[in-house]
Amino acid sequence: MVAAQRRTTTRDLRRGNRSVLLWTLYFDGPMSRQELGARTGLSLTTVSTVVVELLGEGLVVEAGTVDSDGGRPRILLRVDPGRRRVIGVDVGETRVRVGLYDLTMNERARADRPLEPGRHDAGPVVERILGGLDEVLAAAAVDRGDILGVGVAVSGVVERAGAGEGGALVHGQTFDWCAVPLGRMLREGTAAHPGTDLPLHIENGARTLGQAEMWFGAGRGADHAVIALIGSGIGAAVVADGGFYHGATSSAGEWGHTVVQVGGRRCRCGARGCLEAYAGAEGILDRYRQARRGRPMPGADEESALAALIAAAEDSTAARRVLDETAVYLGAGIANLVNLFNPRRIILGGWAGLLLGARLLPQIREAVAGQALRHPGERTSVELCRLGPDAVALGAATLPVERFLAAGGTVA
């Protein structure tokens, strides 16, 4: 019994050391062995031993040299970006987007599968995910064994407790999904899509956007932040003390369903007065449609329609009024986040968030300043997502990377 405990402890310690070094090289490399020791607190003997393992497995490669003080040049090390691949899937309101990335998150292949407006039945969504996986795997021509896994970002609450062998259950009220066993459905569907039976990681889309921005974008270096995803609907990821806040049942961050107008417009969730009903793309366009009093709406889909509305604001009083009101509603919603969570940064992303922010950010900031408590409000910056409209899929792709790094470079 004691021997077994010692073996387990030694194995865990070795995996922990590998994980610490891989995390450090992934985010801060290239670095020399000496820099790794100073940064991680591990002894040079431990660093050298683990580095030899990682070099031998091809997970780490040499990346040139730097001069040392009077000694031999020091060899720099980095995680090999071409050693593994990951896939990220964004199940959006209008399409399923699938991207295949290397470990430095450079996109190597992409597939877009449109969804019928207002139709988000789980079966067709699963087929589009699997079809997109087929497409990117064929386009990238990579071995299945080189792929760490697939991250899938969805709208709604992702429940793992009690899901059993079915994997994650998704509760998406605006999609009319109630305990949809998405993980099981994807695994069962792989029989008709050979090569797509890869490790799955399913998460809420606002959180995958949040992870992408915290790792590589506007959130980097902030221990307290809120990353807002504004598309047809609205969600948010709350970061406290460097980690995501999930809540008792993983539904924290449903910012779009906080009330900004008691007894106001009907929201897709069934309640009235939700922020999403006023500042989500669907709500904005519906308000603009009412302002136009039945005249035809511009644009073939939500994205083109919102872009047309923003462009029309140069000459149209109705369009300008809708956008001005949207800035006020978003300012009120963001002020609530400031007062509740006291973040250092609030980052607006999502395709609609980026379109709106490009025009309305000064107005939104002004509205926040007028409604947030002065002390926390003056210490909170409101910024735009830096990673663009594909950040949700990219963030989904970080899920298998996170598992890989935490496991010390082994495939879970």
mmCIF file of C-alpha atoms in Angstrom:
data_model
loop_
_atom_site.group_PDB
_atom_site.id
_atom_site.type_symbol
_atom_site.label_atom_id
_atom_site.label_comp_id
_atom_site.label_asym_id
_atom_site.label_seq_id
_atom_site.Cartn_x
_atom_site.Cartn_y
_atom_site.Cartn_z
ATOM 1 C CA MET A 1 0.000 0.000 0.000
ATOM 2 C CA VAL A 2 2.768 2.449 0.924
ATOM 3 C CA ALA A 3 4.689 1.551 -2.243
ATOM 4 C CA ALA A 4 1.609 2.138 -4.361
ATOM 5 C CA GLN A 5 1.071 5.530 -2.735
ATOM 6 C CA ARG A 6 4.727 6.444 -3.375
ATOM 7 C CA ARG A 7 4.429 5.465 -7.044
ATOM 8 C CA THR A 8 1.281 7.555 -7.415
ATOM 9 C CA THR A 9 2.898 10.527 -5.705
ATOM 10 C CA THR A 10 6.005 10.307 -7.885
ATOM 11 C CA ARG A 11 3.939 9.986 -11.050
ATOM 12 C CA ASP A 12 1.784 12.977 -10.079
ATOM 13 C CA LEU A 13 4.867 15.031 -9.236
ATOM 14 C CA ARG A 14 6.442 14.230 -12.601
ATOM 15 C CA ARG A 15 3.256 15.108 -14.464
ATOM 16 C CA GLY A 16 2.959 18.318 -12.443
ATOM 17 C CA ASN A 17 6.514 19.339 -13.329
ATOM 18 C CA ARG A 18 5.889 18.637 -17.006
ATOM 19 C CA SER A 19 2.687 20.652 -16.865
ATOM 20 C CA VAL A 20 4.343 23.650 -15.220
ATOM 21 C CA LEU A 21 7.104 23.735 -17.824
ATOM 22 C CA LEU A 22 4.721 23.292 -20.764
ATOM 23 C CA TRP A 23 2.384 26.036 -19.511
ATOM 24 C CA THR A 24 5.328 28.396 -19.077
ATOM 25 C CA LEU A 25 6.808 27.678 -22.490
ATOM 26 C CA TYR A 26 3.416 27.859 -24.182
ATOM 27 C CA PHE A 27 2.592 31.333 -22.916
ATOM 28 C CA ASP A 28 6.021 32.889 -22.332
ATOM 29 C CA GLY A 29 8.450 30.970 -24.542
ATOM 30 C CA PRO A 30 10.888 30.723 -26.060
ATOM 31 C CA MET A 31 12.979 30.483 -22.882
ATOM 32 C CA SER A 32 16.249 28.925 -21.795
ATOM 33 C CA ARG A 33 16.492 26.224 -19.148
ATOM 34 C CA GLN A 34 17.890 28.790 -16.729
ATOM 35 C CA GLU A 35 14.931 31.136 -17.346
ATOM 36 C CA LEU A 36 12.513 28.249 -16.912
ATOM 37 C CA GLY A 37 14.032 27.419 -13.537
ATOM 38 C CA ALA A 38 13.834 31.030 -12.375
ATOM 39 C CA ARG A 39 10.270 31.471 -13.643
ATOM 40 C CA THR A 40 8.826 28.217 -12.281
ATOM 41 C CA GLY A 41 10.876 27.762 -9.107
ATOM 42 C CA LEU A 42 11.949 24.258 -10.194
ATOM 43 C CA SER A 43 15.569 23.229 -9.745
ATOM 44 C CA LEU A 44 17.828 23.226 -12.805
ATOM 45 C CA THR A 45 18.246 19.473 -12.367
ATOM 46 C CA THR A 46 14.458 18.962 -12.539
ATOM 47 C CA VAL A 47 14.133 21.352 -15.477
ATOM 48 C CA SER A 48 16.897 19.578 -17.398
ATOM 49 C CA THR A 49 15.428 16.134 -16.720
ATOM 50 C CA VAL A 50 11.933 17.120 -17.836
ATOM 51 C CA VAL A 51 13.185 19.053 -20.859
ATOM 52 C CA VAL A 52 15.066 15.964 -22.067
ATOM 53 C CA GLU A 53 11.767 14.028 -21.908
ATOM 54 C CA LEU A 54 9.814 16.712 -23.726
ATOM 55 C CA LEU A 55 12.474 17.060 -26.428
ATOM 56 C CA GLY A 56 12.522 13.304 -26.891
ATOM 57 C CA GLU A 57 8.746 13.225 -27.326
ATOM 58 C CA GLY A 58 8.839 16.079 -29.821
ATOM 59 C CA LEU A 59 6.613 18.304 -27.688
ATOM 60 C CA VAL A 60 9.362 20.874 -27.219
ATOM 61 C CA VAL A 61 11.924 22.023 -29.796
ATOM 62 C CA GLU A 62 14.999 24.203 -29.735
ATOM 63 C CA ALA A 63 14.417 27.752 -30.973
ATOM 64 C CA GLY A 64 17.854 29.335 -31.331
ATOM 65 C CA THR A 65 20.309 30.653 -28.762
ATOM 66 C CA VAL A 66 20.984 33.761 -26.691
ATOM 67 C CA ASP A 67 24.286 34.993 -25.307
ATOM 68 C CA SER A 68 24.987 34.382 -21.652
ATOM 69 C CA ASP A 69 27.179 36.379 -19.289
ATOM 70 C CA GLY A 70 30.623 35.024 -20.078
ATOM 71 C CA GLY A 71 29.560 31.434 -20.719
ATOM 72 C CA ARG A 72 28.324 29.387 -23.612
ATOM 73 C CA PRO A 73 25.211 30.633 -25.443
ATOM 74 C CA ARG A 74 21.996 29.408 -23.888
ATOM 75 C CA ILE A 75 19.628 27.302 -25.965
ATOM 76 C CA LEU A 76 16.070 28.591 -26.185
ATOM 77 C CA LEU A 77 13.135 26.187 -26.032
ATOM 78 C CA ARG A 78 9.517 26.426 -27.135
ATOM 79 C CA VAL A 79 6.469 24.202 -27.523
ATOM 80 C CA ASP A 80 6.483 22.738 -31.036
ATOM 81 C CA PRO A 81 3.518 24.420 -32.775
ATOM 82 C CA GLY A 82 3.345 21.788 -35.501
ATOM 83 C CA ARG A 83 3.403 18.726 -33.280
ATOM 84 C CA ARG A 84 -0.317 18.656 -32.569
ATOM 85 C CA ARG A 85 -3.552 20.072 -34.000
ATOM 86 C CA VAL A 86 -6.818 21.107 -32.335
ATOM 87 C CA ILE A 87 -10.312 21.826 -33.628
ATOM 88 C CA GLY A 88 -12.744 24.488 -32.451
ATOM 89 C CA VAL A 89 -16.474 24.557 -33.257
ATOM 90 C CA ASP A 90 -18.732 27.584 -32.820
ATOM 91 C CA VAL A 91 -22.430 26.666 -32.863
ATOM 92 C CA GLY A 92 -23.833 30.117 -33.599
ATOM 93 C CA GLU A 93 -27.241 31.508 -34.354
ATOM 94 C CA THR A 94 -26.800 31.482 -38.139
ATOM 95 C CA ARG A 95 -24.056 28.946 -38.828
ATOM 96 C CA VAL A 96 -21.801 26.247 -37.449
ATOM 97 C CA ARG A 97 -18.187 27.276 -37.884
ATOM 98 C CA VAL A 98 -15.401 24.691 -37.601
ATOM 99 C CA GLY A 99 -11.723 25.655 -37.516
ATOM 100 C CA LEU A 100 -8.607 23.478 -37.367
ATOM 101 C CA TYR A 101 -5.585 25.098 -35.675
ATOM 102 C CA ASP A 102 -1.986 24.353 -34.803
ATOM 103 C CA LEU A 103 -0.817 24.805 -31.219
ATOM 104 C CA THR A 104 -0.032 28.484 -31.764
ATOM 105 C CA MET A 105 -3.668 28.939 -32.824
ATOM 106 C CA ASN A 106 -2.922 29.631 -36.457
ATOM 107 C CA GLU A 107 -5.922 28.488 -38.483
ATOM 108 C CA ARG A 108 -5.074 25.711 -40.942
ATOM 109 C CA ALA A 109 -8.532 24.889 -42.288
ATOM 110 C CA ARG A 110 -12.087 26.150 -41.934
ATOM 111 C CA ALA A 111 -15.631 25.047 -42.726
ATOM 112 C CA ASP A 112 -18.869 27.033 -42.445
ATOM 113 C CA ARG A 113 -22.223 25.235 -42.405
ATOM 114 C CA PRO A 114 -25.260 27.561 -42.453
ATOM 115 C CA LEU A 115 -28.277 27.030 -40.207
ATOM 116 C CA GLU A 116 -31.828 27.805 -41.216
ATOM 117 C CA PRO A 117 -33.056 31.000 -39.515
ATOM 118 C CA GLY A 118 -34.834 30.152 -36.294
ATOM 119 C CA ARG A 119 -34.150 26.402 -36.684
ATOM 120 C CA HIS A 120 -31.733 24.939 -34.164
ATOM 121 C CA ASP A 121 -32.951 21.356 -33.791
ATOM 122 C CA ALA A 122 -30.178 19.323 -32.204
ATOM 123 C CA GLY A 123 -30.056 16.657 -34.920
ATOM 124 C CA PRO A 124 -29.289 19.001 -37.839
ATOM 125 C CA VAL A 125 -26.789 20.898 -35.678
ATOM 126 C CA VAL A 126 -24.938 17.657 -34.928
ATOM 127 C CA GLU A 127 -24.869 16.803 -38.644
ATOM 128 C CA ARG A 128 -23.383 20.189 -39.471
ATOM 129 C CA ILE A 129 -20.717 19.797 -36.789
ATOM 130 C CA LEU A 130 -19.731 16.355 -38.065
ATOM 131 C CA GLY A 131 -19.830 17.505 -41.683
ATOM 132 C CA GLY A 132 -17.572 20.425 -40.800
ATOM 133 C CA LEU A 133 -15.147 18.075 -39.054
ATOM 134 C CA ASP A 134 -15.034 15.915 -42.186
ATOM 135 C CA GLU A 135 -14.245 18.974 -44.272
ATOM 136 C CA VAL A 136 -11.409 20.417 -42.165
ATOM 137 C CA LEU A 137 -9.802 17.016 -41.593
ATOM 138 C CA ALA A 138 -9.751 16.372 -45.339
ATOM 139 C CA ALA A 139 -8.493 19.881 -46.142
ATOM 140 C CA ALA A 140 -5.669 19.788 -43.600
ATOM 141 C CA ALA A 141 -4.636 16.192 -44.408
ATOM 142 C CA VAL A 142 -3.508 15.462 -40.841
ATOM 143 C CA ASP A 143 -3.322 12.156 -39.023
ATOM 144 C CA ARG A 144 -6.092 11.632 -36.514
ATOM 145 C CA GLY A 145 -3.465 10.805 -33.874
ATOM 146 C CA ASP A 146 -2.015 14.307 -34.169
ATOM 147 C CA ILE A 147 -5.296 15.938 -33.104
ATOM 148 C CA LEU A 148 -5.666 16.582 -29.386
ATOM 149 C CA GLY A 149 -9.418 16.967 -29.498
ATOM 150 C CA VAL A 150 -12.428 19.029 -30.492
ATOM 151 C CA GLY A 151 -13.808 21.940 -28.494
ATOM 152 C CA VAL A 152 -17.477 22.754 -29.113
ATOM 153 C CA ALA A 153 -18.933 26.136 -28.077
ATOM 154 C CA VAL A 154 -22.707 26.321 -27.643
ATOM 155 C CA SER A 155 -25.267 28.817 -26.422
ATOM 156 C CA GLY A 156 -26.763 27.977 -23.046
ATOM 157 C CA VAL A 157 -25.869 26.114 -19.882
ATOM 158 C CA VAL A 158 -23.512 23.132 -20.178
ATOM 159 C CA GLU A 159 -24.220 20.614 -17.427
ATOM 160 C CA ARG A 160 -21.762 17.850 -16.632
ATOM 161 C CA ALA A 161 -22.880 16.640 -13.215
ATOM 162 C CA GLY A 162 -25.351 13.809 -13.656
ATOM 163 C CA ALA A 163 -24.761 13.520 -17.374
ATOM 164 C CA GLY A 164 -23.313 10.012 -16.963
ATOM 165 C CA GLU A 165 -21.882 8.273 -20.005
ATOM 166 C CA GLY A 166 -23.814 10.631 -22.284
ATOM 167 C CA GLY A 167 -21.361 13.418 -21.565
ATOM 168 C CA ALA A 168 -22.413 17.053 -21.397
ATOM 169 C CA LEU A 169 -26.068 18.069 -21.358
ATOM 170 C CA VAL A 170 -26.937 21.407 -22.913
ATOM 171 C CA HIS A 171 -29.787 23.598 -21.690
ATOM 172 C CA GLY A 172 -30.308 26.315 -24.289
ATOM 173 C CA GLN A 173 -33.614 28.074 -23.653
ATOM 174 C CA THR A 174 -33.391 30.317 -26.725
ATOM 175 C CA PHE A 175 -32.623 27.241 -28.876
ATOM 176 C CA ASP A 176 -35.410 25.303 -27.120
ATOM 177 C CA TRP A 177 -32.800 22.785 -25.959
ATOM 178 C CA CYS A 178 -33.574 21.074 -22.657
ATOM 179 C CA ALA A 179 -30.936 18.612 -21.412
ATOM 180 C CA VAL A 180 -29.792 17.845 -24.967
ATOM 181 C CA PRO A 181 -27.089 15.095 -24.697
ATOM 182 C CA LEU A 182 -24.857 16.782 -27.254
ATOM 183 C CA GLY A 183 -21.745 14.792 -26.396
ATOM 184 C CA ARG A 184 -23.534 11.462 -26.791
ATOM 185 C CA MET A 185 -25.199 12.558 -30.023
ATOM 186 C CA LEU A 186 -21.856 13.590 -31.509
ATOM 187 C CA ARG A 187 -20.219 10.316 -30.499
ATOM 188 C CA GLU A 188 -23.078 8.285 -31.949
ATOM 189 C CA GLY A 189 -22.906 10.300 -35.172
ATOM 190 C CA THR A 190 -19.240 9.545 -35.748
ATOM 191 C CA ALA A 191 -20.167 6.081 -37.050
ATOM 192 C CA ALA A 192 -21.272 7.737 -40.298
ATOM 193 C CA HIS A 193 -18.274 10.114 -40.290
ATOM 194 C CA PRO A 194 -15.094 8.010 -39.952
ATOM 195 C CA GLY A 195 -12.194 9.833 -38.372
ATOM 196 C CA THR A 196 -14.309 12.300 -36.419
ATOM 197 C CA ASP A 197 -14.418 10.218 -33.206
ATOM 198 C CA LEU A 198 -12.055 12.575 -31.351
ATOM 199 C CA PRO A 199 -11.988 13.642 -27.681
ATOM 200 C CA LEU A 200 -14.776 16.161 -27.108
ATOM 201 C CA HIS A 201 -14.861 19.214 -24.863
ATOM 202 C CA ILE A 202 -18.174 21.109 -24.735
ATOM 203 C CA GLU A 203 -18.496 24.576 -23.200
ATOM 204 C CA ASN A 204 -20.626 27.700 -23.237
ATOM 205 C CA GLY A 205 -19.696 30.034 -26.116
ATOM 206 C CA ALA A 206 -19.219 33.129 -23.968
ATOM 207 C CA ARG A 207 -16.695 31.207 -21.878
ATOM 208 C CA THR A 208 -14.748 30.024 -24.913
ATOM 209 C CA LEU A 209 -14.648 33.627 -26.153
ATOM 210 C CA GLY A 210 -13.506 34.593 -22.670
ATOM 211 C CA GLN A 211 -10.745 32.017 -22.620
ATOM 212 C CA ALA A 212 -9.467 33.104 -26.034
ATOM 213 C CA GLU A 213 -9.345 36.744 -24.947
ATOM 214 C CA MET A 214 -7.763 35.905 -21.580
ATOM 215 C CA TRP A 215 -5.079 33.755 -23.216
ATOM 216 C CA PHE A 216 -4.261 35.790 -26.314
ATOM 217 C CA GLY A 217 -6.305 38.982 -26.468
ATOM 218 C CA ALA A 218 -7.609 41.970 -24.546
ATOM 219 C CA GLY A 219 -7.961 40.064 -21.268
ATOM 220 C CA ARG A 220 -4.368 38.917 -20.984
ATOM 221 C CA GLY A 221 -2.837 39.925 -17.674
ATOM 222 C CA ALA A 222 -6.164 40.748 -15.986
ATOM 223 C CA ASP A 223 -7.230 38.668 -12.978
ATOM 224 C CA HIS A 224 -10.681 40.255 -12.824
ATOM 225 C CA ALA A 225 -12.570 40.716 -16.083
ATOM 226 C CA VAL A 226 -15.890 40.198 -17.838
ATOM 227 C CA ILE A 227 -15.906 39.171 -21.486
ATOM 228 C CA ALA A 228 -19.235 39.876 -23.183
ATOM 229 C CA LEU A 229 -20.449 37.942 -26.223
ATOM 230 C CA ILE A 230 -22.962 39.958 -28.242
ATOM 231 C CA GLY A 231 -24.504 38.265 -31.262
ATOM 232 C CA SER A 232 -28.175 37.536 -31.870
ATOM 233 C CA GLY A 233 -28.277 37.038 -28.132
ATOM 234 C CA ILE A 234 -26.016 38.116 -25.277
ATOM 235 C CA GLY A 235 -23.868 36.206 -22.800
ATOM 236 C CA ALA A 236 -20.821 36.851 -20.652
ATOM 237 C CA ALA A 237 -17.884 35.101 -19.019
ATOM 238 C CA VAL A 238 -16.911 36.314 -15.550
ATOM 239 C CA VAL A 239 -13.259 35.974 -14.498
ATOM 240 C CA ALA A 240 -12.474 36.342 -10.785
ATOM 241 C CA ASP A 241 -8.997 35.853 -9.315
ATOM 242 C CA GLY A 242 -7.815 34.475 -12.657
ATOM 243 C CA GLY A 243 -10.468 31.749 -12.967
ATOM 244 C CA PHE A 244 -13.898 31.543 -14.541
ATOM 245 C CA TYR A 245 -16.861 31.838 -12.217
ATOM 246 C CA HIS A 246 -19.403 29.126 -13.072
ATOM 247 C CA GLY A 247 -22.027 29.374 -10.322
ATOM 248 C CA ALA A 248 -23.891 26.581 -8.560
ATOM 249 C CA THR A 249 -25.227 24.975 -11.761
ATOM 250 C CA SER A 250 -22.797 26.394 -14.348
ATOM 251 C CA SER A 251 -25.258 29.064 -15.490
ATOM 252 C CA ALA A 252 -23.354 32.117 -14.259
ATOM 253 C CA GLY A 253 -22.810 34.705 -16.982
ATOM 254 C CA GLU A 254 -26.330 34.806 -18.479
ATOM 255 C CA TRP A 255 -25.942 38.583 -18.567
ATOM 256 C CA GLY A 256 -28.354 38.949 -21.485
ATOM 257 C CA HIS A 257 -31.221 37.867 -19.220
ATOM 258 C CA THR A 258 -30.725 40.531 -16.593
ATOM 259 C CA VAL A 259 -33.610 43.002 -16.631
ATOM 260 C CA VAL A 260 -33.072 46.570 -17.864
ATOM 261 C CA GLN A 261 -36.758 47.477 -18.313
ATOM 262 C CA VAL A 262 -39.375 46.090 -15.933
ATOM 263 C CA GLY A 263 -42.339 44.875 -17.957
ATOM 264 C CA GLY A 264 -40.501 45.727 -21.171
ATOM 265 C CA ARG A 265 -40.071 43.934 -24.483
ATOM 266 C CA ARG A 266 -40.614 40.175 -24.624
ATOM 267 C CA CYS A 267 -37.300 38.305 -24.717
ATOM 268 C CA ARG A 268 -36.649 35.025 -26.516
ATOM 269 C CA CYS A 269 -36.363 33.376 -23.099
ATOM 270 C CA GLY A 270 -40.012 34.225 -22.400
ATOM 271 C CA ALA A 271 -39.395 36.945 -19.808
ATOM 272 C CA ARG A 272 -39.848 40.674 -20.328
ATOM 273 C CA GLY A 273 -37.323 43.500 -20.254
ATOM 274 C CA CYS A 274 -34.131 41.448 -20.656
ATOM 275 C CA LEU A 275 -31.020 43.244 -21.897
ATOM 276 C CA GLU A 276 -30.916 40.783 -24.817
ATOM 277 C CA ALA A 277 -34.317 42.007 -26.034
ATOM 278 C CA TYR A 278 -32.868 45.499 -26.448
ATOM 279 C CA ALA A 279 -29.164 45.061 -27.235
ATOM 280 C CA GLY A 280 -28.856 41.634 -28.875
ATOM 281 C CA ALA A 281 -28.807 41.808 -32.671
ATOM 282 C CA GLU A 282 -32.263 40.248 -32.972
ATOM 283 C CA GLY A 283 -33.731 42.770 -30.539
ATOM 284 C CA ILE A 284 -31.982 45.724 -32.178
ATOM 285 C CA LEU A 285 -33.247 44.740 -35.616
ATOM 286 C CA ASP A 286 -36.760 44.189 -34.297
ATOM 287 C CA ARG A 287 -36.762 47.683 -32.783
ATOM 288 C CA TYR A 288 -35.497 49.082 -36.091
ATOM 289 C CA ARG A 289 -38.208 47.168 -37.964
ATOM 290 C CA GLN A 290 -40.857 48.781 -35.776
ATOM 291 C CA ALA A 291 -39.296 52.193 -36.327
ATOM 292 C CA ARG A 292 -39.500 51.670 -40.103
ATOM 293 C CA ARG A 293 -43.238 50.973 -39.791
ATOM 294 C CA GLY A 294 -43.381 48.050 -42.167
ATOM 295 C CA ARG A 295 -40.926 49.262 -44.791
ATOM 296 C CA PRO A 296 -38.644 46.454 -46.073
ATOM 297 C CA MET A 297 -35.574 45.753 -43.946
ATOM 298 C CA PRO A 298 -32.094 45.849 -45.505
ATOM 299 C CA GLY A 299 -29.797 42.828 -45.562
ATOM 300 C CA ALA A 300 -30.184 39.163 -46.345
ATOM 301 C CA ASP A 301 -29.357 37.974 -42.810
ATOM 302 C CA GLU A 302 -28.830 39.400 -39.325
ATOM 303 C CA GLU A 303 -25.174 40.280 -39.859
ATOM 304 C CA SER A 304 -25.729 42.180 -43.101
ATOM 305 C CA ALA A 305 -28.899 43.789 -41.699
ATOM 306 C CA LEU A 306 -27.114 45.104 -38.615
ATOM 307 C CA ALA A 307 -24.236 46.392 -40.736
ATOM 308 C CA ALA A 308 -26.786 48.158 -42.979
ATOM 309 C CA LEU A 309 -28.531 49.685 -39.950
ATOM 310 C CA ILE A 310 -25.226 51.075 -38.661
ATOM 311 C CA ALA A 311 -24.395 52.500 -42.084
ATOM 312 C CA ALA A 312 -27.889 54.013 -42.392
ATOM 313 C CA ALA A 313 -27.410 55.950 -39.137
ATOM 314 C CA GLU A 314 -25.403 58.532 -41.074
ATOM 315 C CA ASP A 315 -28.610 59.760 -42.749
ATOM 316 C CA SER A 316 -31.531 58.051 -41.005
ATOM 317 C CA THR A 317 -32.994 59.528 -37.831
ATOM 318 C CA ALA A 318 -34.726 56.214 -37.041
ATOM 319 C CA ALA A 319 -31.507 54.195 -37.365
ATOM 320 C CA ARG A 320 -29.569 56.741 -35.307
ATOM 321 C CA ARG A 321 -32.198 56.694 -32.565
ATOM 322 C CA VAL A 322 -32.129 52.886 -32.363
ATOM 323 C CA LEU A 323 -28.324 52.891 -32.063
ATOM 324 C CA ASP A 324 -28.338 55.680 -29.466
ATOM 325 C CA GLU A 325 -30.839 53.704 -27.386
ATOM 326 C CA THR A 326 -28.733 50.565 -27.791
ATOM 327 C CA ALA A 327 -25.688 52.384 -26.405
ATOM 328 C CA VAL A 328 -27.724 53.435 -23.358
ATOM 329 C CA TYR A 329 -29.020 49.904 -22.751
ATOM 330 C CA LEU A 330 -25.551 48.399 -23.123
ATOM 331 C CA GLY A 331 -24.166 51.086 -20.817
ATOM 332 C CA ALA A 332 -26.762 50.180 -18.193
ATOM 333 C CA GLY A 333 -25.983 46.486 -18.551
ATOM 334 C CA ILE A 334 -22.235 47.070 -18.305
ATOM 335 C CA ALA A 335 -22.697 49.359 -15.297
ATOM 336 C CA ASN A 336 -24.471 46.460 -13.587
ATOM 337 C CA LEU A 337 -21.444 44.263 -14.278
ATOM 338 C CA VAL A 338 -19.151 46.924 -12.816
ATOM 339 C CA ASN A 339 -21.239 47.246 -9.671
ATOM 340 C CA LEU A 340 -21.684 43.483 -9.206
ATOM 341 C CA PHE A 341 -18.239 42.105 -10.071
ATOM 342 C CA ASN A 342 -15.790 45.037 -9.814
ATOM 343 C CA PRO A 343 -13.701 43.871 -12.809
ATOM 344 C CA ARG A 344 -10.590 45.596 -14.134
ATOM 345 C CA ARG A 345 -11.698 45.119 -17.744
ATOM 346 C CA ILE A 346 -14.934 44.562 -19.590
ATOM 347 C CA ILE A 347 -14.348 43.282 -23.112
ATOM 348 C CA LEU A 348 -17.048 43.418 -25.785
ATOM 349 C CA GLY A 349 -16.898 40.709 -28.446
ATOM 350 C CA GLY A 350 -19.037 38.614 -30.732
ATOM 351 C CA TRP A 351 -19.875 39.624 -34.286
ATOM 352 C CA ALA A 352 -22.555 42.112 -33.225
ATOM 353 C CA GLY A 353 -20.478 43.426 -30.335
ATOM 354 C CA LEU A 354 -17.637 44.252 -32.706
ATOM 355 C CA LEU A 355 -19.954 45.941 -35.226
ATOM 356 C CA LEU A 356 -21.652 47.998 -32.521
ATOM 357 C CA GLY A 357 -18.448 48.769 -30.654
ATOM 358 C CA ALA A 358 -16.738 50.173 -33.730
ATOM 359 C CA ARG A 359 -19.364 52.940 -33.811
ATOM 360 C CA LEU A 360 -20.778 53.151 -30.291
ATOM 361 C CA LEU A 361 -17.868 52.507 -27.908
ATOM 362 C CA PRO A 362 -17.487 56.180 -26.827
ATOM 363 C CA GLN A 363 -21.246 56.419 -26.198
ATOM 364 C CA ILE A 364 -21.249 53.105 -24.316
ATOM 365 C CA ARG A 365 -18.378 54.268 -22.113
ATOM 366 C CA GLU A 366 -20.203 57.522 -21.406
ATOM 367 C CA ALA A 367 -23.361 55.616 -20.452
ATOM 368 C CA VAL A 368 -21.353 53.321 -18.149
ATOM 369 C CA ALA A 369 -19.706 56.307 -16.449
ATOM 370 C CA GLY A 370 -23.129 57.838 -15.816
ATOM 371 C CA GLN A 371 -24.619 54.704 -14.229
ATOM 372 C CA ALA A 372 -21.818 52.741 -12.530
ATOM 373 C CA LEU A 373 -20.649 53.492 -9.020
ATOM 374 C CA ARG A 374 -17.895 56.074 -9.332
ATOM 375 C CA HIS A 375 -15.082 54.308 -7.474
ATOM 376 C CA PRO A 376 -15.186 50.925 -9.311
ATOM 377 C CA GLY A 377 -16.331 52.570 -12.556
ATOM 378 C CA GLU A 378 -13.275 54.801 -12.769
ATOM 379 C CA ARG A 379 -11.049 51.751 -12.390
ATOM 380 C CA THR A 380 -12.732 49.621 -15.045
ATOM 381 C CA SER A 381 -11.837 49.861 -18.729
ATOM 382 C CA VAL A 382 -14.366 48.980 -21.444
ATOM 383 C CA GLU A 383 -12.595 47.575 -24.494
ATOM 384 C CA LEU A 384 -13.247 45.625 -27.667
ATOM 385 C CA CYS A 385 -12.269 42.017 -28.278
ATOM 386 C CA ARG A 386 -8.942 41.847 -30.141
ATOM 387 C CA LEU A 387 -9.345 38.448 -31.752
ATOM 388 C CA GLY A 388 -12.175 39.243 -34.146
ATOM 389 C CA PRO A 389 -15.470 37.509 -34.899
ATOM 390 C CA ASP A 390 -13.883 34.030 -35.004
ATOM 391 C CA ALA A 391 -12.767 34.195 -31.372
ATOM 392 C CA VAL A 392 -15.514 31.835 -30.139
ATOM 393 C CA ALA A 393 -14.272 28.986 -32.358
ATOM 394 C CA LEU A 394 -10.655 29.777 -31.483
ATOM 395 C CA GLY A 395 -11.552 29.729 -27.798
ATOM 396 C CA ALA A 396 -13.272 26.380 -28.247
ATOM 397 C CA ALA A 397 -10.019 25.058 -29.714
ATOM 398 C CA THR A 398 -8.183 26.088 -26.547
ATOM 399 C CA LEU A 399 -10.220 23.565 -24.515
ATOM 400 C CA PRO A 400 -8.229 20.497 -25.668
ATOM 401 C CA VAL A 401 -5.012 22.548 -25.428
ATOM 402 C CA GLU A 402 -5.830 23.374 -21.814
ATOM 403 C CA ARG A 403 -6.418 19.713 -21.019
ATOM 404 C CA PHE A 404 -3.205 18.742 -22.811
ATOM 405 C CA LEU A 405 -1.060 21.259 -20.930
ATOM 406 C CA ALA A 406 -2.656 20.419 -17.570
ATOM 407 C CA ALA A 407 -1.948 16.716 -18.180
ATOM 408 C CA GLY A 408 1.737 17.409 -18.793
ATOM 409 C CA GLY A 409 1.625 16.779 -22.517
ATOM 410 C CA THR A 410 -0.348 13.555 -22.528
ATOM 411 C CA VAL A 411 -3.548 13.113 -24.520
ATOM 412 C CA ALA A 412 -6.506 12.733 -22.162
#
